[in-house]
Coordinates of C-alpha atoms and ligand atoms in Angstrom, one line a residue:
M1 CA 0.0 0.0 0.0
K2 CA 1.3 3.5 -0.8
L3 CA -0.5 6.4 0.9
S4 CA -0.7 9.8 -0.6
L5 CA 1.2 12.8 0.9
N6 CA -0.2 16.2 0.8
N7 CA 0.3 18.6 -2.1
N8 CA 3.1 20.4 -0.4
S9 CA 5.2 17.3 0.0
K10 CA 4.3 15.8 -3.3
F11 CA 6.1 18.4 -5.3
L12 CA 9.3 18.3 -3.2
K13 CA 12.2 16.6 -5.0
A14 CA 15.9 16.2 -4.5
P15 CA 17.8 19.4 -5.2
S16 CA 19.6 19.3 -8.6
I17 CA 22.9 19.4 -6.7
R18 CA 22.0 16.0 -5.3
Q19 CA 21.5 14.5 -8.7
F20 CA 25.0 15.7 -9.4
S21 CA 26.5 14.4 -6.1
N22 CA 24.9 11.0 -6.7
R23 CA 27.1 10.7 -9.8
M24 CA 30.3 11.3 -7.7
K25 CA 29.8 8.2 -5.6
D26 CA 31.4 5.8 -8.1
I27 CA 34.4 7.9 -8.7
K28 CA 36.9 6.9 -6.1
D29 CA 39.7 9.5 -6.7
C30 CA 37.3 12.4 -7.2
I31 CA 38.4 15.9 -6.1
N32 CA 35.2 17.1 -4.7
L33 CA 34.8 20.9 -4.8
T34 CA 31.1 21.0 -4.2
I35 CA 30.5 21.2 -0.4
G36 CA 29.5 24.4 1.4
Q37 CA 31.1 23.4 4.7
P38 CA 34.3 24.7 6.3
D39 CA 37.1 22.1 6.2
F40 CA 38.4 23.1 9.7
P41 CA 37.4 21.3 12.9
M42 CA 35.1 23.1 15.3
P43 CA 37.3 25.1 17.7
D44 CA 38.4 23.3 20.8
V45 CA 36.8 25.8 23.2
V46 CA 33.4 25.2 21.5
K47 CA 33.9 21.4 21.6
E48 CA 34.8 21.4 25.3
A49 CA 31.8 23.6 26.2
Y50 CA 29.5 21.2 24.3
I51 CA 31.0 18.1 26.0
N52 CA 30.9 19.7 29.4
A53 CA 27.3 20.7 29.0
I54 CA 26.3 17.1 28.4
K55 CA 28.5 15.9 31.4
E56 CA 26.8 18.5 33.6
N57 CA 23.4 17.2 32.5
K58 CA 22.5 20.4 30.7
T59 CA 20.4 18.3 28.4
T60 CA 16.8 19.4 29.2
Y61 CA 14.6 21.9 27.3
S62 CA 15.4 25.6 27.5
H63 CA 13.2 28.6 27.1
N64 CA 11.6 28.5 23.7
K65 CA 13.7 31.4 22.5
G66 CA 16.8 29.8 23.9
L67 CA 18.9 30.1 27.1
L68 CA 19.0 33.7 28.3
E69 CA 22.8 33.4 28.6
T70 CA 23.0 32.4 24.9
R71 CA 20.7 35.1 23.8
T72 CA 22.7 37.6 25.9
S73 CA 25.9 36.6 24.3
V74 CA 24.4 36.9 20.8
S75 CA 23.0 40.3 21.7
N76 CA 26.4 41.5 23.1
Y77 CA 28.2 40.1 20.1
F78 CA 26.2 42.2 17.6
K79 CA 26.4 45.2 19.9
H80 CA 30.2 45.1 20.2
K81 CA 31.1 44.0 16.7
Y82 CA 28.4 45.7 14.6
S83 CA 27.2 48.5 16.9
F84 CA 23.6 47.7 16.7
S85 CA 21.5 46.5 19.6
Y86 CA 18.8 43.9 20.0
D87 CA 17.6 42.9 23.4
P88 CA 17.9 39.2 24.3
E89 CA 14.0 39.1 24.1
E90 CA 14.4 40.0 20.4
I91 CA 16.5 36.9 19.6
I92 CA 15.5 33.3 19.0
I93 CA 18.2 30.7 19.0
T94 CA 17.3 28.2 16.2
N95 CA 18.4 24.8 14.9
G96 CA 20.7 26.3 12.3
A97 CA 20.1 29.2 10.0
S98 CA 17.8 26.8 8.1
E99 CA 15.2 26.7 10.9
A100 CA 15.4 30.5 11.3
L101 CA 14.6 30.8 7.6
D102 CA 11.8 28.3 7.9
T103 CA 10.3 30.0 11.0
A104 CA 10.5 33.4 9.4
L105 CA 9.0 32.4 6.0
R106 CA 6.3 30.3 7.6
S107 CA 5.3 33.2 9.8
I108 CA 4.9 35.7 7.0
I109 CA 3.9 34.0 3.7
N110 CA 0.3 33.7 2.6
P111 CA -0.5 31.8 -0.7
G112 CA 0.1 34.1 -3.6
D113 CA 2.6 36.4 -1.8
E114 CA 5.6 37.3 -3.8
I115 CA 9.1 37.0 -2.3
I116 CA 11.8 38.9 -4.2
I117 CA 15.2 37.2 -4.2
P118 CA 18.3 38.4 -6.1
G119 CA 19.8 35.5 -8.1
P120 CA 21.6 33.3 -8.6
V121 CA 20.0 31.9 -5.4
Y122 CA 20.9 29.5 -2.6
A123 CA 18.6 26.6 -3.7
G124 CA 17.4 25.9 -0.1
Y125 CA 15.2 29.0 -0.1
I126 CA 12.9 28.0 -2.9
P127 CA 11.0 25.0 -1.6
L128 CA 10.4 26.7 1.7
I129 CA 8.6 29.5 -0.1
Q130 CA 6.8 27.3 -2.5
T131 CA 5.4 24.8 0.1
L132 CA 3.6 27.9 1.6
G133 CA 2.1 28.9 -1.7
G134 CA 4.5 31.8 -2.0
I135 CA 6.0 32.8 -5.3
P136 CA 9.7 33.5 -5.6
I137 CA 10.5 36.4 -7.9
F138 CA 14.1 36.3 -8.9
I139 CA 16.1 39.4 -9.8
D140 CA 18.9 38.7 -12.3
T141 CA 22.0 40.3 -11.0
T142 CA 24.4 39.0 -13.6
E143 CA 24.6 42.5 -15.3
T144 CA 25.4 44.2 -12.0
D145 CA 28.3 42.2 -10.7
F146 CA 25.9 39.9 -8.8
K147 CA 24.8 42.8 -6.6
L148 CA 21.3 43.9 -6.1
T149 CA 20.7 47.6 -6.9
P150 CA 18.0 50.0 -5.7
A151 CA 16.7 50.3 -9.3
A152 CA 16.1 46.5 -9.4
I153 CA 14.2 46.7 -6.2
E154 CA 12.0 49.4 -7.6
S155 CA 11.2 47.5 -10.7
H156 CA 10.3 44.3 -9.0
I157 CA 8.2 45.5 -6.1
N158 CA 4.4 45.5 -6.5
S159 CA 1.3 45.1 -4.4
K160 CA 1.8 41.4 -4.1
T161 CA 5.4 41.7 -2.7
K162 CA 5.5 40.4 0.9
A163 CA 9.2 40.2 1.5
I164 CA 12.7 40.5 0.0
L165 CA 15.2 37.8 0.9
L166 CA 18.8 38.9 0.9
N167 CA 22.0 37.0 1.4
Y168 CA 25.3 38.9 1.6
P169 CA 28.0 37.5 1.4
T170 CA 26.2 35.4 -1.2
N171 CA 26.1 31.7 -1.8
P172 CA 26.9 30.9 -4.6
T173 CA 28.8 33.9 -5.9
G174 CA 30.9 34.9 -2.9
V175 CA 30.0 38.5 -3.7
T176 CA 29.2 40.9 -0.8
L177 CA 28.1 44.5 -0.4
N178 CA 30.1 47.4 1.1
Y179 CA 28.7 49.9 3.6
N180 CA 27.5 52.4 0.9
E181 CA 25.8 49.6 -1.1
V182 CA 23.9 48.3 1.9
K183 CA 23.0 51.9 2.8
A184 CA 21.7 52.5 -0.7
L185 CA 19.5 49.4 -0.6
S186 CA 18.3 50.4 2.9
N187 CA 17.2 53.7 1.5
A188 CA 15.3 52.0 -1.2
L189 CA 13.6 49.6 1.2
K190 CA 12.9 51.7 4.2
D191 CA 9.5 53.1 3.1
K192 CA 8.3 49.9 1.5
E193 CA 5.7 47.9 3.5
I194 CA 7.5 44.6 3.0
F195 CA 9.6 42.4 5.2
I196 CA 13.4 42.2 4.7
I197 CA 14.9 38.9 5.6
S198 CA 18.7 39.2 5.6
D199 CA 20.4 35.8 5.7
E200 CA 23.9 36.8 7.0
I201 CA 25.1 33.3 7.7
Y202 CA 28.4 34.1 6.0
A203 CA 28.9 37.5 7.7
E204 CA 32.1 36.5 9.5
N205 CA 33.6 35.2 6.2
T206 CA 34.1 38.7 4.8
F207 CA 37.5 39.2 3.4
S208 CA 38.0 43.0 3.0
G209 CA 37.2 45.1 6.0
Q210 CA 34.1 44.2 8.1
H211 CA 30.8 42.9 7.0
T212 CA 28.0 45.5 6.9
S213 CA 24.8 44.2 8.4
F214 CA 21.3 45.4 7.5
G215 CA 20.9 45.6 11.3
Q216 CA 23.1 48.7 11.2
F217 CA 20.3 50.7 9.6
D218 CA 17.9 51.6 12.3
E219 CA 15.3 52.9 9.8
L220 CA 14.7 49.3 8.8
R221 CA 14.2 47.9 12.3
D222 CA 10.4 47.4 12.1
Q223 CA 10.6 45.4 8.8
L224 CA 13.9 43.5 9.3
L225 CA 14.6 39.9 10.3
I226 CA 18.3 39.1 10.5
I227 CA 19.5 35.5 10.2
G228 CA 22.9 34.3 11.4
G229 CA 24.5 31.4 13.1
L230 CA 27.6 29.4 13.9
S231 CA 27.6 27.0 11.0
K232 CA 30.1 28.8 8.8
S233 CA 31.8 31.1 11.3
H234 CA 32.8 28.3 13.6
S235 CA 32.7 25.3 11.3
A236 CA 29.8 24.0 13.3
T237 CA 27.3 22.8 10.7
G238 CA 26.5 19.7 12.6
I239 CA 25.6 21.2 16.0
R240 CA 22.8 23.3 14.4
I241 CA 22.9 26.8 16.0
G242 CA 21.2 29.7 14.2
F243 CA 20.0 33.1 15.2
L244 CA 16.7 34.8 14.3
I245 CA 16.8 38.5 15.3
G246 CA 14.1 41.1 14.9
P247 CA 11.9 43.6 16.6
E248 CA 10.0 42.4 19.6
Y249 CA 6.6 42.6 18.0
L250 CA 7.6 40.1 15.4
I251 CA 9.9 37.9 17.5
E252 CA 7.1 37.3 20.1
K253 CA 5.0 35.7 17.4
L254 CA 7.8 34.0 15.6
T255 CA 8.7 32.3 18.9
F256 CA 5.4 30.4 18.8
M257 CA 6.2 29.1 15.3
H258 CA 9.6 28.0 16.4
A259 CA 8.3 26.5 19.6
Y260 CA 5.5 24.4 17.9
N261 CA 8.1 23.1 15.5
C262 CA 10.9 22.1 17.8
I263 CA 10.3 23.6 21.4
C264 CA 13.9 24.9 21.5
A265 CA 17.3 24.6 19.9
N266 CA 19.7 21.9 20.9
V267 CA 20.7 22.9 24.5
P268 CA 24.3 21.6 24.7
A269 CA 24.9 23.4 21.4
Q270 CA 23.4 26.6 22.8
I271 CA 25.9 26.4 25.6
A272 CA 28.7 25.8 23.1
C273 CA 27.4 28.9 21.3
I274 CA 28.2 31.0 24.4
A275 CA 31.8 29.8 24.3
A276 CA 32.0 30.4 20.5
L277 CA 30.9 34.0 20.9
N278 CA 32.9 34.8 24.0
E279 CA 36.1 32.8 23.6
G280 CA 36.2 31.5 20.0
L281 CA 36.3 34.7 18.1
E282 CA 39.6 34.0 16.4
A283 CA 38.1 31.1 14.5
P284 CA 36.7 33.1 11.6
Q285 CA 40.0 35.0 11.3
Y286 CA 42.2 32.0 10.7
M287 CA 39.7 30.4 8.4
N288 CA 39.5 33.6 6.4
E289 CA 43.3 33.8 6.1
A290 CA 43.2 30.4 4.5
Y291 CA 40.2 31.2 2.3
I292 CA 41.8 34.3 1.0
E293 CA 45.0 32.4 0.0
R294 CA 42.8 29.7 -1.7
R295 CA 40.6 32.3 -3.5
D296 CA 43.6 34.2 -4.8
F297 CA 45.1 31.0 -6.2
L298 CA 41.8 30.1 -7.9
I299 CA 41.3 33.5 -9.4
D300 CA 44.8 33.4 -11.0
K301 CA 44.4 29.8 -12.2
L302 CA 40.8 30.0 -13.5
E303 CA 41.6 33.3 -15.4
S304 CA 44.7 31.7 -16.9
L305 CA 42.6 28.8 -18.1
G306 CA 40.2 31.2 -19.8
F307 CA 37.3 31.3 -17.3
E308 CA 35.7 34.7 -16.9
L309 CA 35.2 36.0 -13.5
E310 CA 32.5 38.6 -13.6
A311 CA 33.0 39.6 -9.9
K312 CA 35.8 38.9 -7.4
P313 CA 34.5 37.0 -4.4
E314 CA 34.9 39.0 -1.2
G315 CA 33.3 36.6 1.2
A316 CA 31.8 33.1 1.9
F317 CA 34.1 30.5 0.3
Y318 CA 32.8 30.1 -3.2
I319 CA 33.9 31.3 -6.6
F320 CA 31.4 31.5 -9.5
P321 CA 33.2 31.7 -12.8
S322 CA 31.5 31.9 -16.2
I323 CA 32.0 28.9 -18.5
K324 CA 30.3 30.6 -21.4
R325 CA 33.5 30.7 -23.3
F326 CA 33.5 26.9 -23.4
T327 CA 29.7 26.1 -23.4
D328 CA 26.4 27.4 -22.1
D329 CA 25.4 24.0 -20.7
D330 CA 26.8 24.1 -17.2
F331 CA 25.2 20.8 -16.2
A332 CA 26.7 18.8 -19.1
F333 CA 30.0 20.6 -18.6
C334 CA 30.2 19.6 -14.9
V335 CA 29.1 16.0 -15.7
D336 CA 31.8 15.7 -18.3
V337 CA 34.5 17.2 -16.1
L338 CA 33.5 14.9 -13.4
E339 CA 33.5 11.8 -15.6
K340 CA 36.7 12.6 -17.5
A341 CA 38.8 14.6 -15.1
H342 CA 37.3 13.4 -11.8
V343 CA 36.8 16.9 -10.5
A344 CA 33.4 17.8 -9.0
M345 CA 32.0 21.4 -9.3
V346 CA 28.4 22.5 -8.9
P347 CA 26.5 23.5 -12.1
G348 CA 25.5 27.1 -11.9
S349 CA 21.9 26.3 -12.9
S350 CA 21.5 24.6 -9.5
F351 CA 21.0 28.2 -8.3
T352 CA 18.1 28.9 -10.7
D353 CA 18.3 29.6 -14.4
I354 CA 20.1 32.9 -13.6
G355 CA 23.2 30.7 -12.9
K356 CA 23.1 29.0 -16.3
G357 CA 26.6 29.1 -17.9
Y358 CA 28.5 29.3 -14.6
V359 CA 29.9 26.8 -12.2
R360 CA 30.3 27.1 -8.4
I361 CA 33.6 26.0 -6.9
S362 CA 33.9 25.8 -3.1
Y363 CA 37.3 26.5 -1.7
A364 CA 36.5 25.1 1.7
Y365 CA 39.1 22.6 0.7
E366 CA 42.9 22.5 1.3
L367 CA 45.1 24.3 -1.2
D368 CA 46.6 21.0 -2.3
A369 CA 43.2 19.6 -3.3
L370 CA 42.5 22.9 -5.2
K371 CA 45.8 22.7 -7.0
E372 CA 45.2 19.1 -8.0
G373 CA 41.6 19.9 -9.0
M374 CA 42.9 22.8 -11.2
R375 CA 45.7 20.6 -12.7
R376 CA 43.1 18.1 -13.8
L377 CA 40.8 20.8 -15.1
E378 CA 43.6 22.3 -17.2
L379 CA 44.3 18.9 -18.7
Y380 CA 40.6 18.3 -19.4
L381 CA 40.3 21.7 -21.1
S382 CA 43.4 21.1 -23.2
E383 CA 42.0 17.8 -24.4
N384 CA 38.5 19.0 -24.9
Y385 CA 38.6 22.7 -25.7
K386 CA 41.1 24.9 -27.4
L387 CA 42.8 26.8 -24.6
K388 CA 43.5 30.5 -25.2
Ligands
PLP1 C1 22.9 31.0 2.2 C2 22.7 30.0 3.2 N1 21.8 30.1 4.1 C3 21.6 29.2 5.0 C4 22.3 28.0 5.0 C5 22.0 27.0 6.1 O1 22.8 27.2 7.2 P1 22.6 26.2 8.5 O2 23.6 25.1 8.3 O3 23.1 27.1 9.6 O4 21.2 25.8 8.6 C6 23.3 27.8 4.1 C7 24.0 26.5 4.0 O5 24.9 26.3 3.2 C8 23.5 28.8 3.1 O6 24.5 28.7 2.2

């Protein structure tokens, strides 16, 4: 007997990136450059806090929003680092940024609502919106260095727009915005009656100067939900700690959505979060030093191989070169490179059609792996395409 799931679940399918990773399984010596997960261990101080929490039996439920000490450390962190202030009551500790996104979207979308998203887009957003009957409206940023512009906001907002979903630094392009660019977007958004959801999960992986948060623009406060977490900053993808931050009038309601889903975030991980934010602040620094070295290597190498880089990545740990010089079919290209050269990259079209003709390479891999990957790619290109 096979029972029928509801209409929401029925249309869910494996992300196209999964179809691709399935093909990698049989290639034993594959250089895999697809994963969006830091290649460093979680810092010792965070590990110890996690282990001690369990030993000390801190394994019961917490307040739905999270432990007050954890929320206070998140509040202090943003106050000291980014000079904006949210009270601990305006912060929910979630099970990863993913749950923060889900809680936010489930709390605001009605069927038919439009959600504007600059693309190429992190694929995880789309099913969350569609299962609620929301309609993602993608803004093509390929002509503006993968950056959203105020003009593009104006031309995409209409009476059905419920929210805009932003992600700087961006997965998959690695592009981020400077202070003036965030300010310009804030000016364009501040009088619009829409929510702004700013997924800043890669905030700490900003390579030039400091990340600018939308939280720095007080005029957005009533509309803004900020999403963050430890997954990327502290190489802590498996302990599932995210933050959902916003004005109290919204956070009070969003807390119910979060609570009815999961009661609270993983409590030993919440305790580890206090250690990460109070004593583990050097972690993003040393990771960024390695990422910058790897990025610079990739930029030189990819350009020498004839790939075109439309924008230099300044954050996260991805690079998104165009392959249009070789072919427009990024999926076929990635499959061929995988099968012939044993190097795995993500086809750009996995991030909506806006990413067609590009590939995403993650450099959350050691330099030696990147060098070997590029050596194989060079050989592949010389055998299959005329190199410049
Ligand atoms: C843009 C973006 N947002 C959210 C997430 C999910 O983060 P988490 O592991 O904290 O749920 C990812 C993961 O890769 C991401 O790239």
